[in-house]
Short mmCIF file of C-alpha atoms in Angstrom, two decimals:
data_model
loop_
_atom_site.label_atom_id
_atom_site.label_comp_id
_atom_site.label_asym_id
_atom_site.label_seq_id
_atom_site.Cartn_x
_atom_site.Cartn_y
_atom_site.Cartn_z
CA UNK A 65 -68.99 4.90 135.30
CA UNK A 66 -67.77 4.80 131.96
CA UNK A 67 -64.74 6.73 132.39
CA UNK A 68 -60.94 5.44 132.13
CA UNK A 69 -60.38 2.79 134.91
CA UNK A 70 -56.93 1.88 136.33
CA UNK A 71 -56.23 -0.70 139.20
CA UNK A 72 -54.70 -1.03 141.49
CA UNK A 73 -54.92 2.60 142.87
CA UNK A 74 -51.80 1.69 145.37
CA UNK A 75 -49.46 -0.62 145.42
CA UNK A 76 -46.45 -0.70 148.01
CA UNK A 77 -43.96 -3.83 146.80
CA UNK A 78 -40.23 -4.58 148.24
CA UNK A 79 -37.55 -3.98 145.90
CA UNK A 80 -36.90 -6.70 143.66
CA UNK A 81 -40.38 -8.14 143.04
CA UNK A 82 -42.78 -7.29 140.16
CA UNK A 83 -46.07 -5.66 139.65
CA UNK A 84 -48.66 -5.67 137.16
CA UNK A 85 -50.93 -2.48 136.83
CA UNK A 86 -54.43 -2.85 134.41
CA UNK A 87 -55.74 0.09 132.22
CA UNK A 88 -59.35 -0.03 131.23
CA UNK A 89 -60.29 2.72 128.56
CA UNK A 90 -63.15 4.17 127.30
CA UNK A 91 -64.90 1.74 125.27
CA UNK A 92 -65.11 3.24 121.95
CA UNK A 93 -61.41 4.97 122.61
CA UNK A 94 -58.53 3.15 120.68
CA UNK A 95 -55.86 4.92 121.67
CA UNK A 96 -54.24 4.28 124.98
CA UNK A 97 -51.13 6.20 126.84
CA UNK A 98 -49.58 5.12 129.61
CA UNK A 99 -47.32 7.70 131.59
CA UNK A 100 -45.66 8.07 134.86
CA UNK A 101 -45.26 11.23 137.56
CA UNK A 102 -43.02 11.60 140.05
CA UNK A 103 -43.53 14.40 143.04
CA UNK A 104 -43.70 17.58 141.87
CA UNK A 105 -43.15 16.78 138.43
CA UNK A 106 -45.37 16.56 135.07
CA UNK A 107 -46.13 13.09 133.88
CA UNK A 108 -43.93 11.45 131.58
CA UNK A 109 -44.89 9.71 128.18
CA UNK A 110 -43.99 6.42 128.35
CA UNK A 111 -45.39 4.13 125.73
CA UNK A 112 -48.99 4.45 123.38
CA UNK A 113 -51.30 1.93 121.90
CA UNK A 114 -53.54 2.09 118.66
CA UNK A 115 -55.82 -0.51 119.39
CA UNK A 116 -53.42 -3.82 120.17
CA UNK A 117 -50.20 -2.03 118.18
CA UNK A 118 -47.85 -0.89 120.41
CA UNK A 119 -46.96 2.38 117.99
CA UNK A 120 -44.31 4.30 120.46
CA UNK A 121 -42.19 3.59 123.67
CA UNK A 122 -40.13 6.13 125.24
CA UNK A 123 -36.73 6.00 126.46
CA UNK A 124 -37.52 5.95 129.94
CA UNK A 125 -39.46 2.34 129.02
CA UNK A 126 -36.22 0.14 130.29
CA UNK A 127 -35.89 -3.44 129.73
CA UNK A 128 -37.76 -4.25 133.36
CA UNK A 129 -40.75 -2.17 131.42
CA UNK A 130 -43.26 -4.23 129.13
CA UNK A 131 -46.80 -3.03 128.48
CA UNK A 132 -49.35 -5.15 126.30
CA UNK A 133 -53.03 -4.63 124.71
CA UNK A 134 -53.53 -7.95 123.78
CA UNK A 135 -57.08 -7.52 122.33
CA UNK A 136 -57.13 -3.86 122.21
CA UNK A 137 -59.02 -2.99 125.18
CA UNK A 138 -57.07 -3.39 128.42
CA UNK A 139 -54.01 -2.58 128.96
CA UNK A 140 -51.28 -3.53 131.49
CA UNK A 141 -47.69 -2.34 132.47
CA UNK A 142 -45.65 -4.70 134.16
CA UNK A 143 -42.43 -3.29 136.15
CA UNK A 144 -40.39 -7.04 136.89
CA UNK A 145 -36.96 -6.35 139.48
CA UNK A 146 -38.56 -3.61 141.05
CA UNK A 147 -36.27 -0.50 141.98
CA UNK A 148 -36.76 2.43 144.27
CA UNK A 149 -36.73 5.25 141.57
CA UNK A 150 -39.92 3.14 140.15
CA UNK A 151 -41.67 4.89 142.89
CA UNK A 152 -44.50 6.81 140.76
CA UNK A 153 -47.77 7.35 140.13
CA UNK A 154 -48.70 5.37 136.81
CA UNK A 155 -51.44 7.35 134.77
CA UNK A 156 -53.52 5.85 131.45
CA UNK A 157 -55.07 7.35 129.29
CA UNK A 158 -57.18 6.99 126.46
CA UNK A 159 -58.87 9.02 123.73
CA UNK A 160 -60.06 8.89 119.95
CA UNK A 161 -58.06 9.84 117.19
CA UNK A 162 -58.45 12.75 114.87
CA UNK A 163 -57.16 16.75 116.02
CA UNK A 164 -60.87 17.78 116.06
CA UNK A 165 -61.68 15.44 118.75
CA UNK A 166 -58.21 14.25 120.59
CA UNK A 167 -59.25 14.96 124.13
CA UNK A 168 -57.82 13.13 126.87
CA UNK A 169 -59.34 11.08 129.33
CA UNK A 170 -57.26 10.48 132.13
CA UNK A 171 -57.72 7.26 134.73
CA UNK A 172 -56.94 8.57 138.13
CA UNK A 173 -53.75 6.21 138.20
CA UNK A 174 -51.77 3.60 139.59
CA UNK A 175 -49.61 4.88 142.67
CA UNK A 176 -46.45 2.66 143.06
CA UNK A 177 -44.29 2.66 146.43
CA UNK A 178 -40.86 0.61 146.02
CA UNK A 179 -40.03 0.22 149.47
CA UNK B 112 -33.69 21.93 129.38
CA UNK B 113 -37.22 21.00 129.66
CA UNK B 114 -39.04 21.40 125.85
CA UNK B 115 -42.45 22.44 127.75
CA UNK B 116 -41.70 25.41 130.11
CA UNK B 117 -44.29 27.04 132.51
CA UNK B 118 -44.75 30.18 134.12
CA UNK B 119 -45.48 30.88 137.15
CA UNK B 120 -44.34 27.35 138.73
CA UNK B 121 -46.76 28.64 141.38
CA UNK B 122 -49.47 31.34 141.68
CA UNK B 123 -51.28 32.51 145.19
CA UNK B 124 -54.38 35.13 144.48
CA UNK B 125 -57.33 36.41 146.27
CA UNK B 126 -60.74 35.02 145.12
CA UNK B 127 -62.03 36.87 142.42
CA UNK B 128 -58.77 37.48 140.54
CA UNK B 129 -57.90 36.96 136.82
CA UNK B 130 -55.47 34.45 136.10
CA UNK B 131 -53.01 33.83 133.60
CA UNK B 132 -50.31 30.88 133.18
CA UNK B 133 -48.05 30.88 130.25
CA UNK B 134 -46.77 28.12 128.66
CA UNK B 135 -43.34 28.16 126.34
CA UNK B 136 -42.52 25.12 124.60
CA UNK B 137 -39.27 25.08 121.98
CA UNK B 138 -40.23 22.59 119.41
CA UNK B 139 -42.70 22.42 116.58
CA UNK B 140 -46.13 20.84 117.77
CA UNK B 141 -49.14 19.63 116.08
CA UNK B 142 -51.15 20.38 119.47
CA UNK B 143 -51.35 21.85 122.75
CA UNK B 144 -53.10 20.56 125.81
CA UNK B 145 -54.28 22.62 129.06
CA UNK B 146 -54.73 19.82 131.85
CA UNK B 147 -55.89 20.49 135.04
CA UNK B 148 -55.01 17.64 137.99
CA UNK B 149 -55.90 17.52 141.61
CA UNK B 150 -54.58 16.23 144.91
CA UNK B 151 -54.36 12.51 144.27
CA UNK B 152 -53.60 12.53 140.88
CA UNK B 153 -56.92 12.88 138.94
CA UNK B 154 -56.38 14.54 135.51
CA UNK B 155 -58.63 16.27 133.64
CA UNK B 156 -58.45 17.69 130.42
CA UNK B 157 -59.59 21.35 130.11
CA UNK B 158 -58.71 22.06 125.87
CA UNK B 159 -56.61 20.47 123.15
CA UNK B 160 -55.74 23.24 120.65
CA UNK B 161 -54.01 23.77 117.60
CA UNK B 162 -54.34 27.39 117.02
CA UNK B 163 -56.21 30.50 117.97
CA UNK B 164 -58.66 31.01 121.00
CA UNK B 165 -61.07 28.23 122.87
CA UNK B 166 -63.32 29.31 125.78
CA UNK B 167 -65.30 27.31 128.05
CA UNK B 168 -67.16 28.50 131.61
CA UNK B 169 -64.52 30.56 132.83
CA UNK B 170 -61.33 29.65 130.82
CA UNK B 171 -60.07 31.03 128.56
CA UNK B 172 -56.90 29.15 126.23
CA UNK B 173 -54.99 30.86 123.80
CA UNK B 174 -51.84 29.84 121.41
CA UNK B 175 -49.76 31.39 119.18
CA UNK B 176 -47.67 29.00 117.02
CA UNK B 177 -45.45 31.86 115.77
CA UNK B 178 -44.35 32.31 119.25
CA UNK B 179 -44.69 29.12 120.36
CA UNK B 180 -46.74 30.47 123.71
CA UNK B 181 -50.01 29.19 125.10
CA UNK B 182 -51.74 31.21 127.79
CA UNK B 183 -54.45 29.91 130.30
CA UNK B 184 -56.78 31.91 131.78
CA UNK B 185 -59.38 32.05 134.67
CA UNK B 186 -61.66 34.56 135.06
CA UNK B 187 -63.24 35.23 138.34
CA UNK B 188 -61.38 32.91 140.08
CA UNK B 189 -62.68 30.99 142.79
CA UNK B 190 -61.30 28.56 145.67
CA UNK B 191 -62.64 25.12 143.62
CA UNK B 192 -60.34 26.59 140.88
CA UNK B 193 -56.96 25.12 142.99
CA UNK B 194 -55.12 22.85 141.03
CA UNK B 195 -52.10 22.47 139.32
CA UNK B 196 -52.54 23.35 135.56
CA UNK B 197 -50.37 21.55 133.01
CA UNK B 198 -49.72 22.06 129.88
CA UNK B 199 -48.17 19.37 127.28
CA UNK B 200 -47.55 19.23 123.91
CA UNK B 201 -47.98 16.74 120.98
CA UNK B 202 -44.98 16.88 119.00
CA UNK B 203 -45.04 17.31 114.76
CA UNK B 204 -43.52 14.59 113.05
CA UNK B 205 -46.31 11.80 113.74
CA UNK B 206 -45.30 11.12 117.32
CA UNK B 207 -48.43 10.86 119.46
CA UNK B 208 -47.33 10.46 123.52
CA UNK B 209 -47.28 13.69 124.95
CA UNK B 210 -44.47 16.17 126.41
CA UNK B 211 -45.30 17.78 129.47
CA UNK B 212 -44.42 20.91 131.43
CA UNK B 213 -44.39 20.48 135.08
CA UNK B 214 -46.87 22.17 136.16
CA UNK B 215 -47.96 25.41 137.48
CA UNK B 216 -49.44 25.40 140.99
CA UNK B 217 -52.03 27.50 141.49
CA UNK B 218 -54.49 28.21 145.00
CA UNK B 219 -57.00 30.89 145.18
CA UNK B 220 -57.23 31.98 148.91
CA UNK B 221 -61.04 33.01 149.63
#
């Protein structure tokens, strides 16, 4: 499968501790989003990636938020403290720059339970 | 107030129906995605446009920057076709991470 790979798929973690989600993109992609979704809501843009540059982080990308693409390939978000309203599902994505041919590819995310 | 809106938040039709979702957004955009997920979370991209008309199978995406208004529709449309339908926005300006709607859920009852 060559598709955009994300791991874990689920992750429950007590309040307080921190996780570390991975983002594997298309080979050949170098951009990378990362975004989050709460219930019954659209995903959220919160930071992008041209190759290892981090180019963009949204507000919503607190302090406990860091993301890296250390060799521009993989990518991971790390969430440290934990809180409840971190309770999301984490989506990456990845796709290849240029309007004609800036499709999406979505992984089919990272679902986080604070408990 | 939400820059993305969409219409109908969600949609119930018979099998066979033609389908339209609108999409409003309020800011100036460089493109325009149609995004189709599915219970669990998979995403799939369905068009990325920038102006005029794109067709592929049975869908159908149109925008008008003028208006600022996309429109998605599904011809025919058939059980498999459940999903929500999202639509997002890049913004103008060189910002790349995209601004969503939330979604318009849609089932087609056989």
């Amino acid at each position: 499968d060559t598709g955009v790979s994300q791991d874990p798929r689920h992750k429950i973690t007590k309040r307080g501790q921190n996780v570390t989600f991975r983002c594997d993109p298309i080979s050949e992609h170098n951009r990378l989003y990362w975004y989050r979704q709460t219930l019954g809501q659209g995903p959220e843009f919160l930071t992008y990636f041209q190759n290892e540059a981090q180019l963009e982080k949204s507000r919503l990308l607190s302090d406990r938020f860091s993301a890296e693409r250390p060799k521009g390939s993989f990518s991971t978000l790390e969430i440290q403290r934990t809180e409840q309203g971190d309770s999301a599902m984490y989506l990456c994505a990845s796709s290849f720059p240029g309007l004609a041919t800036g499709e999406l590819f979505f992984g089919e995310g990272s679902r986080l339970t604070v408990l | 107030k939400n820059e993305v809106e969409q219409s109908p938040q969600n949609l119930t039709a018979q099998e066979g129906e033609f389908i339209t979702i609108n999409c409003s957004y309020s800011v100036g955009i460089s493109a325009l995605h149609w995004l189709q997920q599915h219970p669990g979370g998979g995403i799939v991209s369905l068009f990325m446009l920038s102006s005029g008309k794109k067709k592929h199978g049975r869908l159908i995406a149109t925008i008008n920057i003028q208006e600022k208004h996309s429109s998605l529709h599904i011809t025919a449309s058939h059980p498999r076709d459940s999903a929500v339908y999202i639509c997002a926005v890049r913004l103008g300006g060189g910002a790349d991470g995209l601004t969503f709607g939330k979604g318009t859920h849609l089932i087609i009852q056989p």
